[in-house]
Each structure stands twice: as structure tokens, then as C-alpha cells.
Tab-separated table of C-alpha atoms in Angstrom:
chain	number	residue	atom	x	y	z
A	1	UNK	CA	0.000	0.000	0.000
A	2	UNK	CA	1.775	3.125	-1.212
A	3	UNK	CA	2.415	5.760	1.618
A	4	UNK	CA	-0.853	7.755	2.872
A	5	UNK	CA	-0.494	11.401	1.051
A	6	UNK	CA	-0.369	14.058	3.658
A	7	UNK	CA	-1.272	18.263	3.106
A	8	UNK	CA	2.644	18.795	3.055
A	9	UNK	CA	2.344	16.505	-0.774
A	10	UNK	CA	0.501	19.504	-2.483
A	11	UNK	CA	1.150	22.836	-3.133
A	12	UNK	CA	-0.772	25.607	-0.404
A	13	UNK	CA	-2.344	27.125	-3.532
A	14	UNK	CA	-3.509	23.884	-4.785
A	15	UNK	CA	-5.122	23.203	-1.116
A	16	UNK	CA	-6.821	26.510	-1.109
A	17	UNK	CA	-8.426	26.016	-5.064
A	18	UNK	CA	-9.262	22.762	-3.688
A	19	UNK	CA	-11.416	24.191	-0.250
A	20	UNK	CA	-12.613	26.915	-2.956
A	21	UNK	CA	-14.003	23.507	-5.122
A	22	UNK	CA	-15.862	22.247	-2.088
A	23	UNK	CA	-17.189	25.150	-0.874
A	24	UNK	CA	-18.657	26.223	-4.500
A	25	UNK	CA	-16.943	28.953	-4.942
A	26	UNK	CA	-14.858	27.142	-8.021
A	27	UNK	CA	-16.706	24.145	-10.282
A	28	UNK	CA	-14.777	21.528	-11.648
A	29	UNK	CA	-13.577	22.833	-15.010
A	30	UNK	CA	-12.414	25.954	-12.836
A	31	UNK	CA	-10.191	23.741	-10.062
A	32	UNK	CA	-8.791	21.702	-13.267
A	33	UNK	CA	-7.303	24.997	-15.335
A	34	UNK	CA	-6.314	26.660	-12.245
A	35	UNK	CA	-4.509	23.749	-11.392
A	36	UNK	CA	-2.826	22.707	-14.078
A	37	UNK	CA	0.353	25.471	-13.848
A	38	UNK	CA	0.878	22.780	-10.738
A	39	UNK	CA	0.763	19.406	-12.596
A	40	UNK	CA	4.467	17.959	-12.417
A	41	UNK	CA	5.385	14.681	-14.198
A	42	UNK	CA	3.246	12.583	-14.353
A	43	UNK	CA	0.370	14.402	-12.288
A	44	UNK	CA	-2.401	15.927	-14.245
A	45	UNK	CA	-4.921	18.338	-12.525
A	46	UNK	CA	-7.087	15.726	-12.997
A	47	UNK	CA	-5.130	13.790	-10.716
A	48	UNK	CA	-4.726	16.220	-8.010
A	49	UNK	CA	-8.292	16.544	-7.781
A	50	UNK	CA	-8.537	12.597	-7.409
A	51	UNK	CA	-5.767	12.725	-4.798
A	52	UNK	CA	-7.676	14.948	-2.622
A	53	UNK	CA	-10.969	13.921	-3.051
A	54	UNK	CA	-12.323	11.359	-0.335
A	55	UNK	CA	-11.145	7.882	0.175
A	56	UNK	CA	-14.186	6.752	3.067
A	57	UNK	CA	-12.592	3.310	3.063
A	58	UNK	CA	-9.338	4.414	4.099
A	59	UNK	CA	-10.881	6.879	6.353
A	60	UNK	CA	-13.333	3.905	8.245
A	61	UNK	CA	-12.821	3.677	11.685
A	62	UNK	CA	-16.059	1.633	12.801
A	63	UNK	CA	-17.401	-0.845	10.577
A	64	UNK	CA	-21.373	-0.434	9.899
A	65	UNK	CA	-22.120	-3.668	11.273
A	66	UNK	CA	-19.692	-3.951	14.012
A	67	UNK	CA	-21.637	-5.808	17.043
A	68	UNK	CA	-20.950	-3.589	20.050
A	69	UNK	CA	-23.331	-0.933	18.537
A	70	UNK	CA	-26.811	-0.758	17.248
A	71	UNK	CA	-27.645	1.383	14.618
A	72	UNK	CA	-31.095	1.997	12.387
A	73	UNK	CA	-32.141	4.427	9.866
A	74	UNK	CA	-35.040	7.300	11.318
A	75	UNK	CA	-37.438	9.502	9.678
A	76	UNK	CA	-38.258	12.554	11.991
A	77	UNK	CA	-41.243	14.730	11.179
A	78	UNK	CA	-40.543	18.178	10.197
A	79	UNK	CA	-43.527	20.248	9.534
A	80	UNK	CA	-41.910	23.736	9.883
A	81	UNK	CA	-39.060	22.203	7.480
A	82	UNK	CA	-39.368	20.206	4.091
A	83	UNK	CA	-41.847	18.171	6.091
A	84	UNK	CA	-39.791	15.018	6.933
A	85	UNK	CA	-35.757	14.378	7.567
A	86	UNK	CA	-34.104	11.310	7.467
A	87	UNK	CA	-31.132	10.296	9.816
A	88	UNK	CA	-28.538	7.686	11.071
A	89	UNK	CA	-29.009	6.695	14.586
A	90	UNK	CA	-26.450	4.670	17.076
A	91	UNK	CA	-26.189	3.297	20.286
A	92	UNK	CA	-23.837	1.344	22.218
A	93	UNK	CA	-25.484	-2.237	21.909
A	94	UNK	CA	-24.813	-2.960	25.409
A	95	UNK	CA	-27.066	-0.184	26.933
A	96	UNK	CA	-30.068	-1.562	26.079
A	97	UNK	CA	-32.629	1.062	26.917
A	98	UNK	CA	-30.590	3.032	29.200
A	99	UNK	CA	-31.155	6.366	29.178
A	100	UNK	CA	-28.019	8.164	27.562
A	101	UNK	CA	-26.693	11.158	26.950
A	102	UNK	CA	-27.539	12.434	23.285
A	103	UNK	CA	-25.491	14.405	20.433
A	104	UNK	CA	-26.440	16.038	17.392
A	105	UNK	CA	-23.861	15.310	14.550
A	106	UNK	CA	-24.352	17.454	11.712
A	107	UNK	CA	-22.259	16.808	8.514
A	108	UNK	CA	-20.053	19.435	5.731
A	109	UNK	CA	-22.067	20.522	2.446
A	110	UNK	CA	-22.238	17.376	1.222
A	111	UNK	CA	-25.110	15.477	3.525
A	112	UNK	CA	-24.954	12.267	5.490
A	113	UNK	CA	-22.230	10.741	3.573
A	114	UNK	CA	-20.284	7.344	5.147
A	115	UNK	CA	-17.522	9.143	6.728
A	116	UNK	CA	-20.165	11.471	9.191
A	117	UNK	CA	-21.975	7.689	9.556
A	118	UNK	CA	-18.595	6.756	10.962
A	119	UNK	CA	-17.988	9.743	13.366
A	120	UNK	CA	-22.101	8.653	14.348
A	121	UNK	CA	-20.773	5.022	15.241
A	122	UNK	CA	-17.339	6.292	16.944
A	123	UNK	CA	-19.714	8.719	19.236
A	124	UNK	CA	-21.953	6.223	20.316
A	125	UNK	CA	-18.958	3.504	20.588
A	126	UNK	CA	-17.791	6.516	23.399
A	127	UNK	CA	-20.697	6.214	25.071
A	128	UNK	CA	-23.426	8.311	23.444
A	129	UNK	CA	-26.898	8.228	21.536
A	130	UNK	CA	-25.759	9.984	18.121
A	131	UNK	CA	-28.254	11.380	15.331
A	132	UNK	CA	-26.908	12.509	11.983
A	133	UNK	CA	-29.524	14.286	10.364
A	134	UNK	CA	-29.016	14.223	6.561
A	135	UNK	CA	-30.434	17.614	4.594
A	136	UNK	CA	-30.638	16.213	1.660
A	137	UNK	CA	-33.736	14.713	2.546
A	138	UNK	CA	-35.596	16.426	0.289
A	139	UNK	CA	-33.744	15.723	-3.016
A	140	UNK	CA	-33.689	12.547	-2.420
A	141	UNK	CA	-30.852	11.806	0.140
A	142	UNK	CA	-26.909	11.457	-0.018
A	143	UNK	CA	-26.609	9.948	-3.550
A	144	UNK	CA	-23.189	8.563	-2.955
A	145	UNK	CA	-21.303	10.564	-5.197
A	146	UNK	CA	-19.535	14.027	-3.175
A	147	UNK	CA	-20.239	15.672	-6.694
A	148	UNK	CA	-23.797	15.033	-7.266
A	149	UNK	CA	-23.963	15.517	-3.204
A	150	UNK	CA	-22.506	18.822	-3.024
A	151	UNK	CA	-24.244	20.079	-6.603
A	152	UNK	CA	-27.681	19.068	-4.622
A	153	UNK	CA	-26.634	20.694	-1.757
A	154	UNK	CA	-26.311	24.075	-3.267
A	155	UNK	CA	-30.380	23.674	-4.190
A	156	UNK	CA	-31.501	23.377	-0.875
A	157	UNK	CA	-33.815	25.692	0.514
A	158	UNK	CA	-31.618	26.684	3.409
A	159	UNK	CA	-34.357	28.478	5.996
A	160	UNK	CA	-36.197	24.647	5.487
A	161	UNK	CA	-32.925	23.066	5.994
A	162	UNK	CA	-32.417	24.754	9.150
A	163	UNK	CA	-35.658	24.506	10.536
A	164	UNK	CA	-35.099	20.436	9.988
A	165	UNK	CA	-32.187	20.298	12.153
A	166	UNK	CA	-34.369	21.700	14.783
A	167	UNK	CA	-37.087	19.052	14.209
A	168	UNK	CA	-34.179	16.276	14.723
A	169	UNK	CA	-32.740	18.304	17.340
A	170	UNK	CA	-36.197	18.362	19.637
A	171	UNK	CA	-36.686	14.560	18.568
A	172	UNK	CA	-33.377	13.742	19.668
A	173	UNK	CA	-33.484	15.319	22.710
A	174	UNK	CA	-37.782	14.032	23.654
A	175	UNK	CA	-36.284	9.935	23.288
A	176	UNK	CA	-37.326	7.959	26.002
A	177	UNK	CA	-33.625	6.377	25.749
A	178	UNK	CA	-32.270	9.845	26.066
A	179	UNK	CA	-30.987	11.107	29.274
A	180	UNK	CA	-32.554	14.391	28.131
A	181	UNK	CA	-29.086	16.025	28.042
A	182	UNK	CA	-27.951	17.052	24.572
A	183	UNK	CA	-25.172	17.981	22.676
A	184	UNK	CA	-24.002	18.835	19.096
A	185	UNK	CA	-21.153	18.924	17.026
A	186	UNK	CA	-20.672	19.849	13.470
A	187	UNK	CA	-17.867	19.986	10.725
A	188	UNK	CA	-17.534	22.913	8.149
A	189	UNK	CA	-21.057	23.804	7.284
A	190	UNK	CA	-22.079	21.062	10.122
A	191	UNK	CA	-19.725	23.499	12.537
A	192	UNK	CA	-21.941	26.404	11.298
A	193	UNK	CA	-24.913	24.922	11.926
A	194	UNK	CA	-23.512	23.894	15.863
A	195	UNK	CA	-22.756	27.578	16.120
A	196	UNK	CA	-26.588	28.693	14.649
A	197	UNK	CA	-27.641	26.284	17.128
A	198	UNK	CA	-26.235	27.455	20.386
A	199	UNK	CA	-28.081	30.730	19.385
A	200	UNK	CA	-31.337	29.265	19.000
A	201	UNK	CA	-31.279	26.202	21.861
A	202	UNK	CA	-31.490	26.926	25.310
A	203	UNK	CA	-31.244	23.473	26.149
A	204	UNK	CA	-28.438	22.473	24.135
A	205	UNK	CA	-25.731	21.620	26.999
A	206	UNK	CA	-22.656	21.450	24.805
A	207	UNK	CA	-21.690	22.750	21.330
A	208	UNK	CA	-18.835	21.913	19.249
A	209	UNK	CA	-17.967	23.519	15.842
A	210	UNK	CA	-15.365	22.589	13.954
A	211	UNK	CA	-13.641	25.236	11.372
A	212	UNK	CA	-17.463	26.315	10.900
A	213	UNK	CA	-18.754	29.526	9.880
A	214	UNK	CA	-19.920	32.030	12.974
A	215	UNK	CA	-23.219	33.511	13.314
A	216	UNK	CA	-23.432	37.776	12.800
A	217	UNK	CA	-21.528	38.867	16.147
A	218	UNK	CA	-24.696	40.586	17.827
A	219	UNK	CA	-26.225	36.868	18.471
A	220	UNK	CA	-23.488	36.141	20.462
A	221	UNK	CA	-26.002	36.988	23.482
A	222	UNK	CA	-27.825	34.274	22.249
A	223	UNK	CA	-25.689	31.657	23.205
A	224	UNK	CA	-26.886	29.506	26.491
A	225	UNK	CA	-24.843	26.283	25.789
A	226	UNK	CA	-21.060	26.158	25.941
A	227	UNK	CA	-18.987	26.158	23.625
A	228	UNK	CA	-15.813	23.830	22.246
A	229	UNK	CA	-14.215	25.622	19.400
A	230	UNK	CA	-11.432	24.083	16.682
A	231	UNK	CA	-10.001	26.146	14.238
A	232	UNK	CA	-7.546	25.137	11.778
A	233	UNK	CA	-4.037	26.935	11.440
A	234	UNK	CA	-4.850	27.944	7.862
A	235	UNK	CA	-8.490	28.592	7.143
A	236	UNK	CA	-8.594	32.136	6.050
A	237	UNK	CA	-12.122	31.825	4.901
A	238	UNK	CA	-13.122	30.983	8.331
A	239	UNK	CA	-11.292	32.125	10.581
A	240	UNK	CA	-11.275	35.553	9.721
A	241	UNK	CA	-14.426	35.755	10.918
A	242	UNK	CA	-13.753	34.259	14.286
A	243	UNK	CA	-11.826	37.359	16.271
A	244	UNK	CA	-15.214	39.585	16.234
A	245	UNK	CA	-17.397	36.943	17.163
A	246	UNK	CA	-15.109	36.055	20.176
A	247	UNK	CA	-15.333	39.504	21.631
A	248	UNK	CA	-18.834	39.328	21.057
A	249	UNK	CA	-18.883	36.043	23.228
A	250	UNK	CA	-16.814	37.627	25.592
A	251	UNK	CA	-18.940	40.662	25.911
A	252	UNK	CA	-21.779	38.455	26.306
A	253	UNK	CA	-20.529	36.283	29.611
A	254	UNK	CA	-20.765	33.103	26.680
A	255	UNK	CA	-18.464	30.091	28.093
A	256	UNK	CA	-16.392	28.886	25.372
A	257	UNK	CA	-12.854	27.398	25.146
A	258	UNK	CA	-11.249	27.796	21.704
A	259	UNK	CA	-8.260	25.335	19.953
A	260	UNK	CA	-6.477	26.622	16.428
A	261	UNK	CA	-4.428	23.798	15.536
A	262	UNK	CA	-1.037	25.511	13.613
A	263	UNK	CA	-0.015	23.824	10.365
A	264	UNK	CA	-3.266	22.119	9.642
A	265	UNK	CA	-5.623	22.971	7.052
A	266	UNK	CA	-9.597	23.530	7.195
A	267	UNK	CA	-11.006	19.941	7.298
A	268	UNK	CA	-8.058	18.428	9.429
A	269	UNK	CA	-10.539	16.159	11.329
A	270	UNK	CA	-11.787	14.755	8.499
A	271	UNK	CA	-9.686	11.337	7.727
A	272	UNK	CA	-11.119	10.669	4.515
A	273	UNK	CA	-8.681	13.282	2.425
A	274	UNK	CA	-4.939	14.718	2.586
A	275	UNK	CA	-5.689	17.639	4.254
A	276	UNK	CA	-5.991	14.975	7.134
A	277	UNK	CA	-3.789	15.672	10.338
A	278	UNK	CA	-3.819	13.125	12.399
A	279	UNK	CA	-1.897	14.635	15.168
A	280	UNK	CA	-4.186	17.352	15.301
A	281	UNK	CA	-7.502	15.271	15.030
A	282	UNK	CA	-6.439	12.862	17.952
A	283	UNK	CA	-6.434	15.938	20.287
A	284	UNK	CA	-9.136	17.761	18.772
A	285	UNK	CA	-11.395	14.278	19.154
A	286	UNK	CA	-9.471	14.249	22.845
A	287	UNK	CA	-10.968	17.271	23.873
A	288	UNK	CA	-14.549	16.632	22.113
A	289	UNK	CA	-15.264	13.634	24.333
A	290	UNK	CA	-13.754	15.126	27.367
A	291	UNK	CA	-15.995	18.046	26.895
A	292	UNK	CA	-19.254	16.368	26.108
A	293	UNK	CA	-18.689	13.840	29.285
A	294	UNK	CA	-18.083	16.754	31.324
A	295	UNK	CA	-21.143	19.062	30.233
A	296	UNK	CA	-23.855	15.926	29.136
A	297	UNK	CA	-22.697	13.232	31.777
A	298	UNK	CA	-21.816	9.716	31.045
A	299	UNK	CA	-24.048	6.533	30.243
């Protein structure tokens, strides 16, 4: 098996047209003549795309049917939303119907794909009731392809969308097998979503966004739950955001801890791609657990 490629194989400007691709702010034909001028032998732009474009085998932690969880696919009513939302539910197998603590996972900007299935399964093999809503519900679901995923994405009706993750959120958090203490944690869009959250839940009793986008600063006195923030190192599209919205949190008496991890790139967690640090993530996961056992409890 030829060595794993790591964010230090590509060029910085190739990593940021690459963020720029799947964020839709660049299409494909865009990301493949801006990055030819960094093809070398025997690498086409073509083939940096492929190189940095998941690998969810690779990035498998939990298998789908491993035995010491139980998982099953929900629909949750949404009537304020697009009127239903599917999901991806897990428990640890050997609670039974214990009442556990609960978390919200919400995925990037391209729905409930297999690697946010996997970070479902590695929450509840930590202890926890995990729900990944998936917002592409409404065109059909994930359609296991990132392209056609993230091309549906960008048709979503995005006041609906929201308005579903509240409908999972209050049917996550009403489960008989729920403690009733809840959580949430997000990547990219997923971490913007966490943040849009903790402005809009009272009840949420932990929030963790990762490298997501901040709410306006003035709904900073909004926020109820605390919060876990990770930043990558380089991330200019996000984190230039971030310094206003932390004075706003300050301002407001919010409780939040924040992590910028120096040298990694936005989507460091995610171990599906290059940009991939697995230094970083290790911690980053670390501190996730740690925090959600100290602010939801433990099973």
C-alpha cells in the first residue's frame, strides 16, 4: 500500500483552489485549469483533484455492522421544514434502553455521507446516543457521489434546511432512551450549523464547531450552551471571521474554550482526504469527548 499522502504533498495554492471547489466557490472545469500550472510529471490536474478527493474506506474507523453498537435508519417529522428528515441513529449495543446522553452530529455541504456515519458510530462507541440528520432529505438523500452531493446541496432551501435540524434536534433530545441532556457537534457547514444552534437552543448543553462559519456577532447573546471551538491553522475563509465573534462572546458572559491547531488545514478532522492531520484530530477528538462527558454526563 503506497504511503498515505499528507497536506505537506501539495502545493498551499492547490489546497486553497481545492477548499474553494468544495465550498462552490470554483466548479470543476475551474479547479482543473487553475490547477494545471501545478501538474508535475506525471500528475495531471485531474489527478490532483482525485488525490484529494475522499477515500471513506481508508478513512473507516467503525465498521457499519460492528456488534458492540446498534444502529437503524429514522425519519423525523418536520412540519416547519421540508416536512420530513431522514437520519442515522447509534447506540452502544450494550445499553439496552438506558437512558443516555444524546449528540447532534451534523455533517459538511455534502449530507450524510459514510464518513459522518462513521464519526455517528465512533460517538456512540464513546458512550453516546448519536443522530446525523441528513439535509438532503428532500432531493432525495446522499446519492453517494460528493459531486452530485454537493451540486444538490447548493439547491436546498436553506431556511427549510435549518428549521429540519431543529425538528431532529427536539426529537433527539424528547427519546425515552435519552438522558434528556444534549449535545451537538458539526464539521464545516455542520460546525456552522452547531454555532446557529447554540443561538437558538437553550437546552443544548454542549456545542462543538469545527472550522465552521460564525453567526453575525450581535447573536453572540444568544448563546446559552457552551462552547468547544477548533479552528484550523490555515483557514482564512473561516477564521477571519472568528476574532469579532469572540469579543462578542466575551462581551456576552458566553463560556467557550477555543483550539487553532497551527499547520493544519480547514477539514483536518476529516480522515477521509490529505488535508488529514492526524496529530491534530487525535487531540481535537481528545478534547470533544472530554468536553461532552463533562457538560452531558456519562451513560
Amino acid at each position: 500500500m503506497p504511503p498515505r499522502l499528507t497536506p505537506q504533498d501539495f502545493d498551499q495554492e492547490v489546497l486553497i483552489l481545492f477548499d474553494a471547489y468544495v465550498h462552490g466557490d470554483l466548479d470543476r472545469r475551474g479547479f482543473l485549469e487553475q490547477a494545471q500550472r501545478f501538474a508535475r510529471a506525471g500528475v495531471t490536474a485531474a489527478g490532483l483533484l482525485a488525490a484529494l478527493s475522499p477515500d471513506f474506506a481508508a478513512g473507516q474507523q467503525v465498521r457499519p455492522d460492528d456488534a458492540r453498537l446498534k444502529t437503524e435508519r429514522v425519519t423525523i417529522p418536520s412540519p416547519s421544514g421540508n416536512g420530513t428528515i431522514r437520519g442515522y441513529l447509534a447506540r452502544p449495543a450494550a445499553a439496552g434502553t438506558k437512558r443516555l446522553p444524546s449528540i447532534l452530529v451534523i455533517h459538511e455541504n455534502r449530507g450524510l455521507n459514510p464518513h459522518i456515519e462513521d464519526i455517528t458510530r465512533r460517538l456512540a462507541l464513546d458512550g453516546f446516543m448519536a443522530l446525523a440528520p441528513d439535509a438532503l432529505t428532500p432531493v432525495g438523500g446522499y446519492p453517494g457521489d460528493e459531486d452530485k452531493a454537493r451540486a444538490a446541496f447548493a439547491t436546498l432551501d436553506q431556511p427549510k434546511t435549518r428549521e429540519d435540524f431543529l425538528a431532529a434536534a427536539a426529537w433527539l433530545r424528547a427519546r425515552s432512551d435519552g438522558s434528556g441532556r444534549m449535545g451537538a457537534v458539526g464539521f464545516c457547514y455542520g460546525g456552522g450549523i452547531v454555532h446557529w444552534l447554540a443561538t437558538r437552543l437553550p437546552d443544548l448543553a454542549a456545542a462543538v464547531p469545527f472550522y465552521g462559519n460564525t453567526p453575525p456577532p450581535e447573536d453572540a447573546a444568544k448563546v446559552r450552551a457552551p462552547l468547544l471551538v477548533h479552528l484550523a491553522g490555515t483557514d482564512e475563509r473561516i477564521n477571519a471571521a472568528w476574532p469579532a465573534y469572540e469579543a462578542a462572546l466575551k462581551a456576552a458572559g458566553a463560556r467557550y474554550a477555543v483550539h487553532q491547531y497551527a499547520g493544519t488545514q480547514h477539514g483536518f478532522n476529516n480522515d477521509t482526504t490529505p488535508r488529514y492531520d492526524p496529530a491534530a484530530a487525535k487531540l481535537a477528538w481528545e478534547r470533544t469527548i472530554a468536553f461532552f462527558r463533562s457538560h452531558l454526563g456519562t451513560a
